[in-house]
mmCIF file of C-alpha atoms in Angstrom:
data_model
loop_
_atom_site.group_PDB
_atom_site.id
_atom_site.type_symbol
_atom_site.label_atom_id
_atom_site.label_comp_id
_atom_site.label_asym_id
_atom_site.label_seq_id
_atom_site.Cartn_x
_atom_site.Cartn_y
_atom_site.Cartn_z
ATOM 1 C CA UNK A 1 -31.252 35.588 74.537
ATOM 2 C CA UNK A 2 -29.104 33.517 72.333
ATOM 3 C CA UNK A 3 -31.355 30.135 70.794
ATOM 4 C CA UNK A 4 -30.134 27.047 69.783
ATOM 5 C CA UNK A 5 -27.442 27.182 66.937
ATOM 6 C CA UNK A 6 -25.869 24.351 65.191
ATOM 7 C CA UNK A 7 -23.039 23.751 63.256
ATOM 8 C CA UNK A 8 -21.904 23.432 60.704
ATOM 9 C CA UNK A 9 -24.892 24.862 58.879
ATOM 10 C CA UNK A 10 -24.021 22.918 55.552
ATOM 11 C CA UNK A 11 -21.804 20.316 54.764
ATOM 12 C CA UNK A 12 -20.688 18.329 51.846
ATOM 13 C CA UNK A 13 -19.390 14.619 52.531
ATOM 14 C CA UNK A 14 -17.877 11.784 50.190
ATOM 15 C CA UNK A 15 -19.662 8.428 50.745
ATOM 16 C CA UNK A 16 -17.489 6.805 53.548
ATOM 17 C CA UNK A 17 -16.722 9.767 55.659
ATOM 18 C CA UNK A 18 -17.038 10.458 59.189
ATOM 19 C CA UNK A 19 -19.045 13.178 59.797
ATOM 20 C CA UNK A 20 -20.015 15.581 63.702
ATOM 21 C CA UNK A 21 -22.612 17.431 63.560
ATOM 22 C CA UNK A 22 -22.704 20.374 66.708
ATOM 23 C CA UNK A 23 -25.568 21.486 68.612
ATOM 24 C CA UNK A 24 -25.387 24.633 71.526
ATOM 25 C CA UNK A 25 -28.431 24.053 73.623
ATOM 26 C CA UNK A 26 -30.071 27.251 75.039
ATOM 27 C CA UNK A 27 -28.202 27.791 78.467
ATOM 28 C CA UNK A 28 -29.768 26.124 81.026
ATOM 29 C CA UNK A 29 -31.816 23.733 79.453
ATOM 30 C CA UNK A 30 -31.504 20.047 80.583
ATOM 31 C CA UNK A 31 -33.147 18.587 77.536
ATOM 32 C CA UNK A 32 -31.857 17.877 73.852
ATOM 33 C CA UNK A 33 -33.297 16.171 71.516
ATOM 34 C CA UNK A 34 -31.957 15.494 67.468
ATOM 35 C CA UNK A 35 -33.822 15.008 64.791
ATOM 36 C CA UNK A 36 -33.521 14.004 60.876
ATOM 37 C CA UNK A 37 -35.628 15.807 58.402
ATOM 38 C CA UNK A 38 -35.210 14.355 54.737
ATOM 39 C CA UNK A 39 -35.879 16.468 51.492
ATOM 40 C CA UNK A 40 -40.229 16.779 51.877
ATOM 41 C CA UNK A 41 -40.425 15.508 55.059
ATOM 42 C CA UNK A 42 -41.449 16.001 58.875
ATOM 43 C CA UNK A 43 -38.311 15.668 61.194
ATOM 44 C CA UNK A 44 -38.212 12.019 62.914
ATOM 45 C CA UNK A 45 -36.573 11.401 66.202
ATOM 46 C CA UNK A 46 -33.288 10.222 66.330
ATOM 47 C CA UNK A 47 -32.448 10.152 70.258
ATOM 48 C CA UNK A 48 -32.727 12.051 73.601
ATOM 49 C CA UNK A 49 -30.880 13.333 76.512
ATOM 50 C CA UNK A 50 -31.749 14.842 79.761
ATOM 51 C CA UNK A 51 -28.622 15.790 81.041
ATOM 52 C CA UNK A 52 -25.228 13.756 79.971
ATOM 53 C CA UNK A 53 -27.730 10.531 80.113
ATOM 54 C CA UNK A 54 -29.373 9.556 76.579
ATOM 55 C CA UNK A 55 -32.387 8.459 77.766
ATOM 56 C CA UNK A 56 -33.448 6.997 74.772
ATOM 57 C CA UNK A 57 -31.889 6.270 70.961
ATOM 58 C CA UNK A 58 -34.543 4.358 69.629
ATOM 59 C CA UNK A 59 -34.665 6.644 66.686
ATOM 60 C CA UNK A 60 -30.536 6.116 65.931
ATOM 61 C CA UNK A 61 -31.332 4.227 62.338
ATOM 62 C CA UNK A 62 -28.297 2.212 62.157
ATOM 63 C CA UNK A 63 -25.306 1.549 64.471
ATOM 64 C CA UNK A 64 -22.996 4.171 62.467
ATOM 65 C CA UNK A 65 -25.032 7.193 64.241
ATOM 66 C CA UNK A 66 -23.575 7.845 67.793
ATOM 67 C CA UNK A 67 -24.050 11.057 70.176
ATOM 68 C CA UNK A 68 -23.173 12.296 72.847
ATOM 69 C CA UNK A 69 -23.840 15.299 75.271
ATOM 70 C CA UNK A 70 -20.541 14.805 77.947
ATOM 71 C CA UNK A 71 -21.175 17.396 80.153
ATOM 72 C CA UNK A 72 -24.968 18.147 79.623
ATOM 73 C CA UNK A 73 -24.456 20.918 77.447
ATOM 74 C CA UNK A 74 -23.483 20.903 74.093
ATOM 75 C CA UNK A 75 -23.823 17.716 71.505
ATOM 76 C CA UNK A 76 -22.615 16.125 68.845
ATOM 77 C CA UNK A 77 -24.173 13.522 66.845
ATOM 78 C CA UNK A 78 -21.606 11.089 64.684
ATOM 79 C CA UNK A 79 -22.016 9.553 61.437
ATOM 80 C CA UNK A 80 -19.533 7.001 60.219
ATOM 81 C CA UNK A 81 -19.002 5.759 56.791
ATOM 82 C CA UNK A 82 -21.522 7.834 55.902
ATOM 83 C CA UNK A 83 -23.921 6.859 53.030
ATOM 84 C CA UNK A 84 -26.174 8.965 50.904
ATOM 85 C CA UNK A 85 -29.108 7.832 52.398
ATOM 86 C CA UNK A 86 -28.020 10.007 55.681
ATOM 87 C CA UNK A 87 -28.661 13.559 53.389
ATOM 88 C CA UNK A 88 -31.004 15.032 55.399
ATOM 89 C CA UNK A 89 -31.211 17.936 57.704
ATOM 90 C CA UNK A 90 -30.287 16.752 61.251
ATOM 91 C CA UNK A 91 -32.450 19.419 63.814
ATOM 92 C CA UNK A 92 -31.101 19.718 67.155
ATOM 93 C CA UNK A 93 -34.130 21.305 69.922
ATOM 94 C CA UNK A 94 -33.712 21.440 73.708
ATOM 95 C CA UNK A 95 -36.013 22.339 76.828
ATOM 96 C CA UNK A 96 -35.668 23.626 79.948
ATOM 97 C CA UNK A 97 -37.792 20.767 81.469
ATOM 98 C CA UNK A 98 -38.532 22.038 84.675
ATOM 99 C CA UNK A 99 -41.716 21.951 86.869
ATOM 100 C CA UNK A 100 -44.383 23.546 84.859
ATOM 101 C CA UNK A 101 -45.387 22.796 81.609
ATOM 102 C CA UNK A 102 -44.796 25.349 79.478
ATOM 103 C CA UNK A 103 -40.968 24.664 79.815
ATOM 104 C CA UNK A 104 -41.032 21.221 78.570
ATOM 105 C CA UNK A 105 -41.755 23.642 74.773
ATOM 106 C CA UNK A 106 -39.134 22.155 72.203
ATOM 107 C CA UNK A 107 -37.037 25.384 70.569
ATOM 108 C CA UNK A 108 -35.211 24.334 67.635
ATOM 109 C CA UNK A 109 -32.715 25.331 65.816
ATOM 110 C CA UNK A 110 -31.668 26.117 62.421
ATOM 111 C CA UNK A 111 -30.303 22.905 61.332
ATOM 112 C CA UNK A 112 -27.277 21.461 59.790
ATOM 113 C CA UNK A 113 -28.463 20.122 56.340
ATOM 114 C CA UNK A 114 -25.784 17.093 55.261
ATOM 115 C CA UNK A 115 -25.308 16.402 51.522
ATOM 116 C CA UNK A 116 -23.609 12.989 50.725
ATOM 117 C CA UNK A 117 -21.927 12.547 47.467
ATOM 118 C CA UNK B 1 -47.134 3.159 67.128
ATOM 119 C CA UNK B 2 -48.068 6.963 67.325
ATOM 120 C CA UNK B 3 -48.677 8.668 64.101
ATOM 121 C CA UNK B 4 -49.277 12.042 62.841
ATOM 122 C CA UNK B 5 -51.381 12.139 59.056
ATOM 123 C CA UNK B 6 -52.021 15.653 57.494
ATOM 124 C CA UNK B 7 -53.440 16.911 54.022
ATOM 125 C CA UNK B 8 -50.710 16.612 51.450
ATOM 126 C CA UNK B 9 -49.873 20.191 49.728
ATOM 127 C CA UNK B 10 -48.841 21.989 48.254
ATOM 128 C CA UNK B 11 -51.783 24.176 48.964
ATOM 129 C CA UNK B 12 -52.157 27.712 46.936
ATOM 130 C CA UNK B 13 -54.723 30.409 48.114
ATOM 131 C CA UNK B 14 -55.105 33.675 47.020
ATOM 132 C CA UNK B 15 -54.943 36.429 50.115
ATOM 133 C CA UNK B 16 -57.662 36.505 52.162
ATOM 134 C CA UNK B 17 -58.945 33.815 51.941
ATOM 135 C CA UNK B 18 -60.159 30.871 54.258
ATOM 136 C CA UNK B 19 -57.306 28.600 55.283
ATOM 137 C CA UNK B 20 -58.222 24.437 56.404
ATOM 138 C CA UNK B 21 -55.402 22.280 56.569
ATOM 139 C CA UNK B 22 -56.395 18.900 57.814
ATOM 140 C CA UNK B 23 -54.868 16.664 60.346
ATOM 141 C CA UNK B 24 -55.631 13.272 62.373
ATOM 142 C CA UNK B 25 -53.461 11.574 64.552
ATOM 143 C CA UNK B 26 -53.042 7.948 66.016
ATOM 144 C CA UNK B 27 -51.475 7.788 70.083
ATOM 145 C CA UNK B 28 -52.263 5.725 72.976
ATOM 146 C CA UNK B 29 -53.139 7.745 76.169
ATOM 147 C CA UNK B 30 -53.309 11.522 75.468
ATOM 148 C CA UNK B 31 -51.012 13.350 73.747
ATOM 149 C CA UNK B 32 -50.377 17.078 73.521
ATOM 150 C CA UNK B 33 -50.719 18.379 69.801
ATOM 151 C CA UNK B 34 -49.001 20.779 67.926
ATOM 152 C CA UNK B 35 -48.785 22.845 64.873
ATOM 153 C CA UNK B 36 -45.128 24.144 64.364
ATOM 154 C CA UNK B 37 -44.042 26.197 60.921
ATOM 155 C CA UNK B 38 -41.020 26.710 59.194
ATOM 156 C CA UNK B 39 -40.976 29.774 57.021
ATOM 157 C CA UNK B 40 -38.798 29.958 53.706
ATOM 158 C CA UNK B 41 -35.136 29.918 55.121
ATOM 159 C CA UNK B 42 -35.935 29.843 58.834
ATOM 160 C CA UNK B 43 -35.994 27.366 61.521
ATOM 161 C CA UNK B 44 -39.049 25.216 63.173
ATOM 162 C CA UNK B 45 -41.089 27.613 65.199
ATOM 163 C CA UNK B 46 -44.150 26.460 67.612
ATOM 164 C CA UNK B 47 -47.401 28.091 66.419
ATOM 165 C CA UNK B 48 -49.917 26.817 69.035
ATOM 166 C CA UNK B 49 -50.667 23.602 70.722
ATOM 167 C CA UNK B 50 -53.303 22.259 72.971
ATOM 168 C CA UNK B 51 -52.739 19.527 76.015
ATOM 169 C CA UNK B 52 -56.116 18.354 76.049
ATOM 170 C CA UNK B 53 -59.155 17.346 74.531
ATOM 171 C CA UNK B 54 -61.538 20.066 73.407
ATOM 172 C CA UNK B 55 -58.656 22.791 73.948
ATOM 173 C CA UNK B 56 -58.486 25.402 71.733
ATOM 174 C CA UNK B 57 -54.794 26.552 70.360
ATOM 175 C CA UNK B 58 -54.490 30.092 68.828
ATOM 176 C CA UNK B 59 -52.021 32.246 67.453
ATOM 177 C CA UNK B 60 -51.364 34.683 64.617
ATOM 178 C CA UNK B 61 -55.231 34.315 63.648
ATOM 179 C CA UNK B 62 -54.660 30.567 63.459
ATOM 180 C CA UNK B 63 -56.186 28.235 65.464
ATOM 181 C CA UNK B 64 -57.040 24.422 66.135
ATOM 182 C CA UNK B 65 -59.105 22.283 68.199
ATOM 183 C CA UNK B 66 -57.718 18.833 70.030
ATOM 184 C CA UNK B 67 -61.212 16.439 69.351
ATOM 185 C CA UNK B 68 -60.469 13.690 70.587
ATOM 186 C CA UNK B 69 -63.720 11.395 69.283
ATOM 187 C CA UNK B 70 -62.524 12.265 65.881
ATOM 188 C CA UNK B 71 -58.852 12.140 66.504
ATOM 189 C CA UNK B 72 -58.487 15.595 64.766
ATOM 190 C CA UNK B 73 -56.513 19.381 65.064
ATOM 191 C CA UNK B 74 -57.299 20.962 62.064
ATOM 192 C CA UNK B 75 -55.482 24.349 61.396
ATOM 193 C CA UNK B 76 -57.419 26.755 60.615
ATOM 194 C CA UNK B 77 -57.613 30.614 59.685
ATOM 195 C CA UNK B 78 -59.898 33.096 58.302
ATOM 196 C CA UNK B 79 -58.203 35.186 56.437
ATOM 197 C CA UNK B 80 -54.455 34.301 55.257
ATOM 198 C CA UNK B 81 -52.127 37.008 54.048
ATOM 199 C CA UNK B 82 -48.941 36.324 51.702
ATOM 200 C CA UNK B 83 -46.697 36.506 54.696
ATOM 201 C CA UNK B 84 -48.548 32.968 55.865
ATOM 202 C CA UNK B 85 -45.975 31.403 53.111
ATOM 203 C CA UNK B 86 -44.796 28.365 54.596
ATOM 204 C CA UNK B 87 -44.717 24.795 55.123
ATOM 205 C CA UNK B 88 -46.854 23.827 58.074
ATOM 206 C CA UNK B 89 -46.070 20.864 60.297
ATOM 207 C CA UNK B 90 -49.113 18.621 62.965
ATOM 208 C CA UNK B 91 -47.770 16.877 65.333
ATOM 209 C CA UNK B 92 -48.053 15.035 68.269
ATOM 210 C CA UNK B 93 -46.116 14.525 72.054
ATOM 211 C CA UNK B 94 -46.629 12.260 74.970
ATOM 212 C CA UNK B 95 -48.123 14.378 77.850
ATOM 213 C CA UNK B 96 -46.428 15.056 81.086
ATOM 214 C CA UNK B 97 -42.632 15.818 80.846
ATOM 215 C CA UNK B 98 -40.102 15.890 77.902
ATOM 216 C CA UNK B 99 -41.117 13.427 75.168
ATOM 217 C CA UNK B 100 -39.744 12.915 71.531
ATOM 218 C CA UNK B 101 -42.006 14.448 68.985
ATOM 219 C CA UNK B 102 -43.640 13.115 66.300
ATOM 220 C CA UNK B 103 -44.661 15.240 62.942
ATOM 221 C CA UNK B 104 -46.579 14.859 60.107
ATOM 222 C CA UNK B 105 -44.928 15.236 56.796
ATOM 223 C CA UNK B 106 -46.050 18.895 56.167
ATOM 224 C CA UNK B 107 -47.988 21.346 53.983
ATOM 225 C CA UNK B 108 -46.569 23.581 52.069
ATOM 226 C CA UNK B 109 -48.736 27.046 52.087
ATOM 227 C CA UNK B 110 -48.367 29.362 49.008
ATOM 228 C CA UNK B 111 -50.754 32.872 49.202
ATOM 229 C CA UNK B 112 -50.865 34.312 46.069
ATOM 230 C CA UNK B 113 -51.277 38.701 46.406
#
């Protein structure tokens, strides 16, 4: 079946601009996670839903970074004024999360990777 | 807070050869563990994990051990082949449920033919 796709797969922004970033969840799963992953990094946690409810955004670094998951399906995650400390490549993963353990696995995927100029 | 430390690459081996890349972590309770890998133009993929300690993970001729007295999951492998060209990730969850991940900053792999 279809994984989890993102988009837009690259993009270019001036310092200042708004940017939304997309993420498709597999179908079906309740959890979604996104993640940042600068140039020779791991990814870090940015924030969490299960559902519509983010559970937690302790990884949001600043208050320009918003997202949202309205009907517990697809999400975006918002930069504003964006600043070129944001380049990175933001991961978006989700799980199924239900009952047995093996469907809490996190499947990623490709990533949108966000150049700021 | 929880951390996730692993051997800084990049790492070159020539084919065949034995593969060790080191990793220790720092977590309160007991946290799964993980080795995920991103090959050249591809997305994260899970390569094994273990939930407990003295588990054993395994995949793809890889494998790693959870010890928890020494904090440790090395990745190991006994042979490598070019197509093990990658940048490898440890890392570390909170047990029971869906929980944020943490990673190491990764090792980049190189097999020379």
């Amino acid at each position: 079946g279809a994984g989890v796709s993102q988009s837009p797969r690259y993009k270019v922004a001036k310092r200042g601009q708004d940017v939304a970033l997309r993420c498709d969840p597999i179908s079906g799963h309740v959890s979604l996670f996104w993640y940042q992953q600068a140039l020779g990094q791991g990814p870090e946690f940015l924030t969490y839903f299960q559902n519509e409810a983010q559970l937690d955004k302790s990884g949001l670094p600043s208050d320009r970074f918003f997202a949202e998951r309205p009907e517990g399906s697809v999400s975006t995650l918002k930069i504003q004024r964006t600043q070129q400390e944001d380049s990175a490549v933001y991961l978006c993963a989700s799980s199924l999360s239900r009952g047995t353990e093996s469907s809490y696995e996190q499947y990623f995927g490709p990533g949108t990777r966000l150049t700021v100029t | 807070g929880d951390s996730v430390t692993q051997m800084e690459g990049p790492v070159t081996l020539s084919e065949e050869a034995f593969l060790t890349i080191n990793c220790t972590y720092t977590a309160t309770g007991y946290p799964s563990l993980f080795w995920y890998v991103q090959y050249p133009g591809e997305g994260l993929q899970l390569l094994l994990k273990a939930t407990k300690a003295d588990d054993k993970g395994s995949n793809k001729g890889f494998e790693a051990t959870y010890r928890k007295e020494t904090t440790s999951f090395h990745l190991e492998k006994g042979s490598v082949q070019v197509s093990d060209s990658a940048v490898y990730f440890c890392a570390l969850s909170g047990s029971g449920g869906a929980s944020k991940i943490i990673f190491g900053s990764g090792t980049r792999l190189s097999i020379r033919p």
